Short mmCIF file of C-alpha atoms in Angstrom, two decimals:
data_model
loop_
_atom_site.label_atom_id
_atom_site.label_comp_id
_atom_site.label_asym_id
_atom_site.label_seq_id
_atom_site.Cartn_x
_atom_site.Cartn_y
_atom_site.Cartn_z
CA MET A 75 -35.98 32.58 37.37
CA LYS A 76 -34.88 36.05 38.17
CA GLY A 77 -33.90 38.37 35.23
CA TRP A 78 -30.36 38.37 36.41
CA GLN A 79 -30.24 34.37 36.53
CA PHE A 80 -31.73 34.17 33.44
CA ILE A 81 -29.26 36.15 31.81
CA VAL A 82 -26.35 34.35 33.50
CA TYR A 83 -28.01 31.11 32.39
CA LEU A 84 -27.96 32.44 28.67
CA ALA A 85 -24.25 33.46 28.87
CA ALA A 86 -23.25 29.90 30.22
CA LEU A 87 -24.97 28.49 27.15
CA CYS A 88 -23.53 30.84 24.80
CA LEU A 89 -20.04 30.16 26.50
CA GLY A 90 -20.47 26.38 25.79
CA CYS A 91 -21.48 26.65 22.32
CA HIS A 92 -18.31 28.60 21.95
CA ALA A 93 -16.38 26.02 23.63
CA GLU A 94 -17.74 23.55 21.16
CA ASP A 95 -16.97 25.55 18.30
CA LYS A 96 -13.46 25.83 19.01
CA PRO A 97 -11.12 23.62 16.91
CA THR A 98 -9.59 20.33 18.57
CA PRO A 99 -6.25 21.17 19.94
CA LEU A 100 -3.19 19.91 18.59
CA VAL A 101 0.17 18.43 20.39
CA ILE A 102 3.27 18.10 18.40
CA TRP A 103 6.47 15.82 19.59
CA HIS A 104 9.91 16.78 17.64
CA GLY A 105 12.34 14.25 16.52
CA MET A 106 15.92 13.79 17.12
CA GLY A 107 18.41 16.70 17.07
CA ASP A 108 15.40 19.03 17.08
CA THR A 109 13.27 21.14 19.79
CA CYS A 110 9.86 22.35 20.35
CA CYS A 111 10.58 25.55 19.14
CA PHE A 112 13.27 26.13 16.50
CA PHE A 113 11.43 28.73 14.21
CA PHE A 114 12.45 26.77 11.04
CA SER A 115 11.06 23.37 12.04
CA MET A 116 8.58 22.70 14.98
CA GLY A 117 7.96 26.54 15.14
CA ARG A 118 7.02 26.81 11.46
CA ILE A 119 4.95 23.51 11.67
CA LYS A 120 3.06 25.38 14.74
CA LYS A 121 2.56 28.61 12.72
CA MET A 122 1.41 26.77 9.44
CA VAL A 123 -1.39 25.04 11.44
CA GLU A 124 -2.30 28.00 13.18
CA GLU A 125 -2.84 30.14 10.20
CA ARG A 126 -4.88 27.44 8.62
CA ILE A 127 -7.17 26.90 11.45
CA PRO A 128 -7.85 30.11 13.19
CA GLY A 129 -8.38 30.10 17.05
CA ILE A 130 -6.53 26.29 17.39
CA TYR A 131 -4.60 25.79 20.55
CA VAL A 132 -1.29 23.99 19.44
CA ARG A 133 1.32 22.77 22.14
CA SER A 134 4.55 21.66 20.83
CA LEU A 135 6.12 19.54 23.56
CA MET A 136 9.30 20.47 25.40
CA ILE A 137 11.19 17.78 27.20
CA GLY A 138 12.98 19.19 30.38
CA ASP A 139 13.14 22.76 31.75
CA ASN A 140 14.51 24.68 28.48
CA ILE A 141 15.19 24.20 24.86
CA ILE A 142 18.88 23.02 25.46
CA ALA A 143 17.62 20.36 27.62
CA ASP A 144 14.88 19.66 25.20
CA GLU A 145 17.59 18.92 22.48
CA GLU A 146 19.70 17.07 24.75
CA HIS A 147 16.76 14.69 25.71
CA GLY A 148 16.10 13.55 22.01
CA TYR A 149 19.50 11.65 22.73
CA PHE A 150 20.08 10.80 26.21
CA GLY A 151 17.63 9.87 29.02
CA ASN A 152 14.88 7.35 29.49
CA VAL A 153 11.94 7.57 27.03
CA ASN A 154 9.60 6.06 29.58
CA SER A 155 10.28 8.74 31.70
CA GLN A 156 10.11 11.29 29.08
CA VAL A 157 6.51 9.86 28.27
CA GLU A 158 5.65 10.09 31.65
CA GLU A 159 6.39 13.68 31.96
CA VAL A 160 4.45 14.35 28.78
CA CYS A 161 1.50 12.60 30.14
CA GLN A 162 1.78 14.89 33.27
CA LYS A 163 1.84 17.92 31.44
CA LEU A 164 -1.17 16.95 28.86
CA ALA A 165 -3.11 15.99 32.14
CA SER A 166 -2.51 19.35 33.69
CA ASP A 167 -3.18 21.57 30.76
CA PRO A 168 -6.87 23.08 30.49
CA GLU A 169 -6.74 23.58 26.88
CA LEU A 170 -6.81 19.82 26.30
CA GLN A 171 -9.29 18.37 28.62
CA GLY A 172 -11.92 17.87 25.77
CA GLY A 173 -9.37 15.87 23.65
CA TYR A 174 -6.82 16.65 21.36
CA HIS A 175 -5.14 15.65 18.10
CA ALA A 176 -1.09 14.57 18.02
CA MET A 177 1.42 15.00 15.32
CA GLY A 178 4.62 13.11 15.98
CA PHE A 179 7.99 13.59 13.89
CA SER A 180 10.51 11.00 13.42
CA GLN A 181 11.01 9.36 16.94
CA GLY A 182 8.47 11.51 18.37
CA GLY A 183 5.71 9.51 16.39
CA GLN A 184 6.45 6.33 18.45
CA PHE A 185 6.68 8.54 21.60
CA LEU A 186 3.13 9.81 21.07
CA ARG A 187 1.93 6.59 20.29
CA THR A 188 3.17 5.38 23.64
CA VAL A 189 1.38 8.35 25.11
CA ALA A 190 -1.95 7.14 23.28
CA GLU A 191 -1.46 3.59 24.92
CA ARG A 192 -0.52 4.28 28.33
CA CYS A 193 -2.23 7.83 28.80
CA PRO A 194 -6.06 7.79 27.85
CA GLU A 195 -6.75 11.04 29.68
CA PRO A 196 -7.32 13.43 27.95
CA ALA A 197 -8.29 11.53 25.04
CA MET A 198 -6.04 11.50 21.95
CA ARG A 199 -8.19 11.46 18.81
CA ASN A 200 -6.23 11.24 15.44
CA LEU A 201 -2.52 10.35 15.65
CA ILE A 202 -0.18 11.51 12.80
CA THR A 203 3.25 9.97 12.76
CA PHE A 204 5.73 11.57 10.10
CA GLY A 205 8.62 8.66 9.55
CA GLY A 206 8.08 7.23 12.90
CA GLN A 207 10.18 4.14 13.78
CA HIS A 208 7.15 1.85 15.09
CA GLN A 209 9.03 -1.29 14.80
CA GLY A 210 12.20 0.28 15.70
CA ILE A 211 15.70 0.63 13.73
CA PHE A 212 18.20 -1.71 12.83
CA GLY A 213 20.70 0.46 10.81
CA LEU A 214 22.77 3.59 10.95
CA PRO A 215 21.28 7.21 9.34
CA ASN A 216 22.23 7.56 5.56
CA CYS A 217 24.12 4.28 5.57
CA PRO A 218 21.78 1.62 4.58
CA PRO A 219 22.62 -2.31 5.12
CA GLY A 220 24.87 -3.46 2.42
CA ASN A 221 27.93 -1.23 3.18
CA ALA A 222 30.32 -3.24 5.11
CA LEU A 223 31.43 -0.56 7.43
CA CYS A 224 27.87 0.24 8.23
CA GLU A 225 27.22 -3.35 8.96
CA GLU A 226 30.29 -3.51 11.46
CA MET A 227 29.25 -0.39 13.17
CA ARG A 228 25.82 -1.83 13.52
CA ARG A 229 27.07 -4.84 14.79
CA LEU A 230 28.99 -3.16 17.41
CA LEU A 231 25.99 -1.14 18.37
CA ASN A 232 24.21 -4.41 18.80
CA LEU A 233 26.76 -5.52 21.11
CA GLY A 234 26.28 -2.59 23.47
CA ALA A 235 22.62 -1.61 22.72
CA TYR A 236 20.93 -4.17 25.22
CA ILE A 237 23.33 -3.34 28.02
CA ASN A 238 21.33 -1.93 31.04
CA TRP A 239 23.05 1.62 31.38
CA ILE A 240 22.94 1.96 27.92
CA GLN A 241 19.18 1.11 27.61
CA ASP A 242 18.30 3.39 30.32
CA SER A 243 20.51 6.48 28.93
CA LEU A 244 20.69 6.22 25.31
CA VAL A 245 17.41 7.19 23.39
CA GLN A 246 18.20 5.19 20.18
CA ALA A 247 19.18 2.08 21.92
CA GLN A 248 15.52 2.15 23.25
CA TYR A 249 14.00 1.54 20.06
CA TRP A 250 17.11 -0.47 18.51
CA HIS A 251 15.23 -3.79 17.32
CA ASP A 252 17.82 -6.35 16.30
CA PRO A 253 16.00 -9.15 13.94
CA LEU A 254 18.96 -11.57 14.30
CA HIS A 255 18.72 -11.70 18.02
CA GLU A 256 14.98 -11.49 18.79
CA ASP A 257 15.21 -12.99 22.23
CA ASP A 258 17.70 -10.31 22.95
CA TYR A 259 15.70 -7.99 21.96
CA ARG A 260 12.45 -8.82 23.82
CA ASN A 261 14.10 -9.59 27.03
CA ASN A 262 16.27 -6.39 27.19
CA SER A 263 14.53 -3.78 25.47
CA ILE A 264 12.94 -1.42 28.11
CA PHE A 265 10.73 0.67 25.61
CA LEU A 266 10.00 -0.52 22.14
CA ALA A 267 9.30 -4.36 23.23
CA ASP A 268 6.88 -3.09 25.81
CA ILE A 269 4.92 -0.64 23.65
CA ASN A 270 4.74 -3.26 20.86
CA ASN A 271 3.13 -5.68 23.32
CA GLU A 272 6.29 -8.06 22.37
CA LYS A 273 6.86 -9.17 26.07
CA VAL A 274 3.41 -9.75 27.11
CA VAL A 275 -0.04 -8.44 25.77
CA ASN A 276 -0.88 -5.35 27.92
CA GLU A 277 -4.60 -5.23 27.37
CA GLU A 278 -4.57 -1.47 28.28
CA TYR A 279 -2.23 -0.59 25.61
CA ARG A 280 -4.49 -2.66 23.10
CA SER A 281 -7.61 -0.94 24.58
CA ASN A 282 -6.36 2.54 24.51
CA LEU A 283 -4.72 2.47 21.07
CA LYS A 284 -8.05 1.26 19.69
CA LYS A 285 -9.83 4.45 20.99
CA LEU A 286 -8.02 6.55 18.51
CA ASP A 287 -10.31 7.77 15.54
CA ASN A 288 -7.29 7.57 12.94
CA PHE A 289 -3.72 6.60 13.28
CA VAL A 290 -2.02 7.96 10.25
CA MET A 291 1.31 6.89 9.31
CA VAL A 292 3.35 8.82 6.97
CA LYS A 293 6.35 6.71 5.06
CA PHE A 294 8.90 8.60 3.16
CA LEU A 295 9.69 6.51 0.19
CA LYS A 296 13.36 7.81 -0.04
CA ASP A 297 14.28 7.85 3.54
CA SER A 298 17.85 7.74 4.14
CA MET A 299 17.33 7.99 8.03
CA VAL A 300 15.31 5.07 9.20
CA VAL A 301 16.23 1.34 8.34
CA PRO A 302 14.61 -0.33 7.29
CA THR A 303 12.10 2.42 5.95
CA GLU A 304 9.24 -0.10 6.21
CA SER A 305 9.20 0.68 10.00
CA GLU A 306 7.26 3.77 9.54
CA TRP A 307 4.41 1.65 8.30
CA PHE A 308 5.15 -1.03 11.08
CA GLY A 309 6.84 -3.38 8.63
CA PHE A 310 10.03 -5.17 9.58
CA TYR A 311 12.61 -7.57 8.74
CA SER A 312 11.59 -10.96 8.95
CA PRO A 313 12.75 -12.75 12.05
CA GLY A 314 16.16 -14.34 12.07
CA GLN A 315 17.61 -12.26 9.05
CA ASP A 316 17.88 -8.37 8.00
CA LYS A 317 17.17 -8.96 4.08
CA GLU A 318 13.39 -10.01 3.52
CA ILE A 319 11.02 -7.38 5.18
CA LEU A 320 7.60 -8.26 5.77
CA PRO A 321 4.58 -5.72 5.59
CA LEU A 322 2.60 -4.96 8.88
CA GLN A 323 -0.26 -7.15 7.69
CA GLN A 324 2.04 -10.18 7.56
CA THR A 325 3.77 -9.81 10.93
CA GLU A 326 2.95 -11.78 14.07
CA LEU A 327 2.22 -8.40 15.56
CA TYR A 328 -0.78 -7.97 13.26
CA LEU A 329 -1.80 -11.65 12.72
CA GLU A 330 -1.75 -12.29 16.54
CA ASP A 331 -3.59 -8.64 16.85
CA ARG A 332 -1.34 -8.09 19.90
CA LEU A 333 -1.60 -4.36 19.85
CA GLY A 334 -5.20 -4.08 18.07
CA LEU A 335 -3.76 -3.03 14.80
CA LYS A 336 -5.49 -5.90 12.89
CA GLU A 337 -8.89 -4.43 14.36
CA MET A 338 -8.21 -0.65 13.76
CA ASP A 339 -7.21 -1.95 10.17
CA GLU A 340 -10.31 -3.51 9.45
CA ALA A 341 -12.35 -0.60 10.90
CA GLY A 342 -10.58 1.93 8.66
CA LYS A 343 -8.62 3.51 11.47
CA LEU A 344 -5.34 2.70 10.04
CA GLN A 345 -4.18 5.40 7.29
CA PHE A 346 -1.12 4.51 5.06
CA VAL A 347 0.35 7.90 3.61
CA SER A 348 3.47 8.01 1.50
CA VAL A 349 5.46 10.78 0.45
CA ASP A 350 8.02 10.72 -2.42
CA GLY A 351 10.90 12.47 -0.52
CA ASP A 352 13.55 11.90 2.03
CA HIS A 353 13.13 11.90 5.80
CA LEU A 354 10.44 14.67 6.80
CA GLU A 355 10.88 15.81 3.27
CA PHE A 356 7.45 17.39 2.61
CA SER A 357 5.89 20.76 0.84
CA ASP A 358 3.89 22.94 2.88
CA GLU A 359 1.09 22.42 0.20
CA TRP A 360 0.82 18.64 0.75
CA PHE A 361 1.20 19.01 4.60
CA LEU A 362 -1.90 21.45 4.71
CA GLN A 363 -4.07 19.71 2.03
CA GLU A 364 -3.46 15.85 2.90
CA ILE A 365 -2.65 16.01 6.74
CA VAL A 366 -3.94 19.31 8.18
CA ASP A 367 -7.10 19.48 6.19
CA LYS A 368 -8.10 15.71 6.50
CA TYR A 369 -7.17 15.07 9.98
CA ILE A 370 -6.66 18.26 11.91
CA THR A 371 -9.75 20.32 11.18
#
């Protein structure tokens, strides 16, 4: 080997060492009413992580071509199309090809879980969801069941939630889960029933989700936005009624292991974290110590 070739060889080894030393990148998907880049929300999260982990690459996802479209897509559009758009963006991002961690805030949680299930490359390592609605919602924000007006509004939403054009265009309808009409939900939900393997067991979804190193679910104990709150830990109403709530471990989804969650739980991959606050209400100190230091570094 000539002298210059040896130098190039050493340089390549050095570059490889630096690449290995780089922190695992982070991908963020915001929630309803938010955008990728508001300085007081996702922009602030991005900055905290970057300051905590020097040199980390953080990508906060924008859905659409600009911030206005990004916010609109939190309410309107087809979630399956949005997930496909994100998968293409991640696959074409050279910074992510060695794998990445992911944080999903509110509905961004179940959307990123869908990315893990449908798009295994590049590889998602740790998935952290903050107040995600993994079993869907059956109630209106800030108005829990028991209030007559809310119950009536919920009934009216249910009448339209599974109409084809509403399913295809209203984001929240696509994770509306009516326990009083489970057949309607399973037959007409174009998103949630599919990613939860409630129509048929998609073995690719199951296999891909199990590839995660950790699936961290953060539940907000005083959440006034998500009904039922237990959906944040994959719990939900017992079928046929909307009073009794089953924890994940008592649901058919878990007992039949339709999504691989039981196997992941037994392997220590499911992390159930709680915060004594309202929806997405947490301190910087808690976020850095309990999430970033444990699951991102």
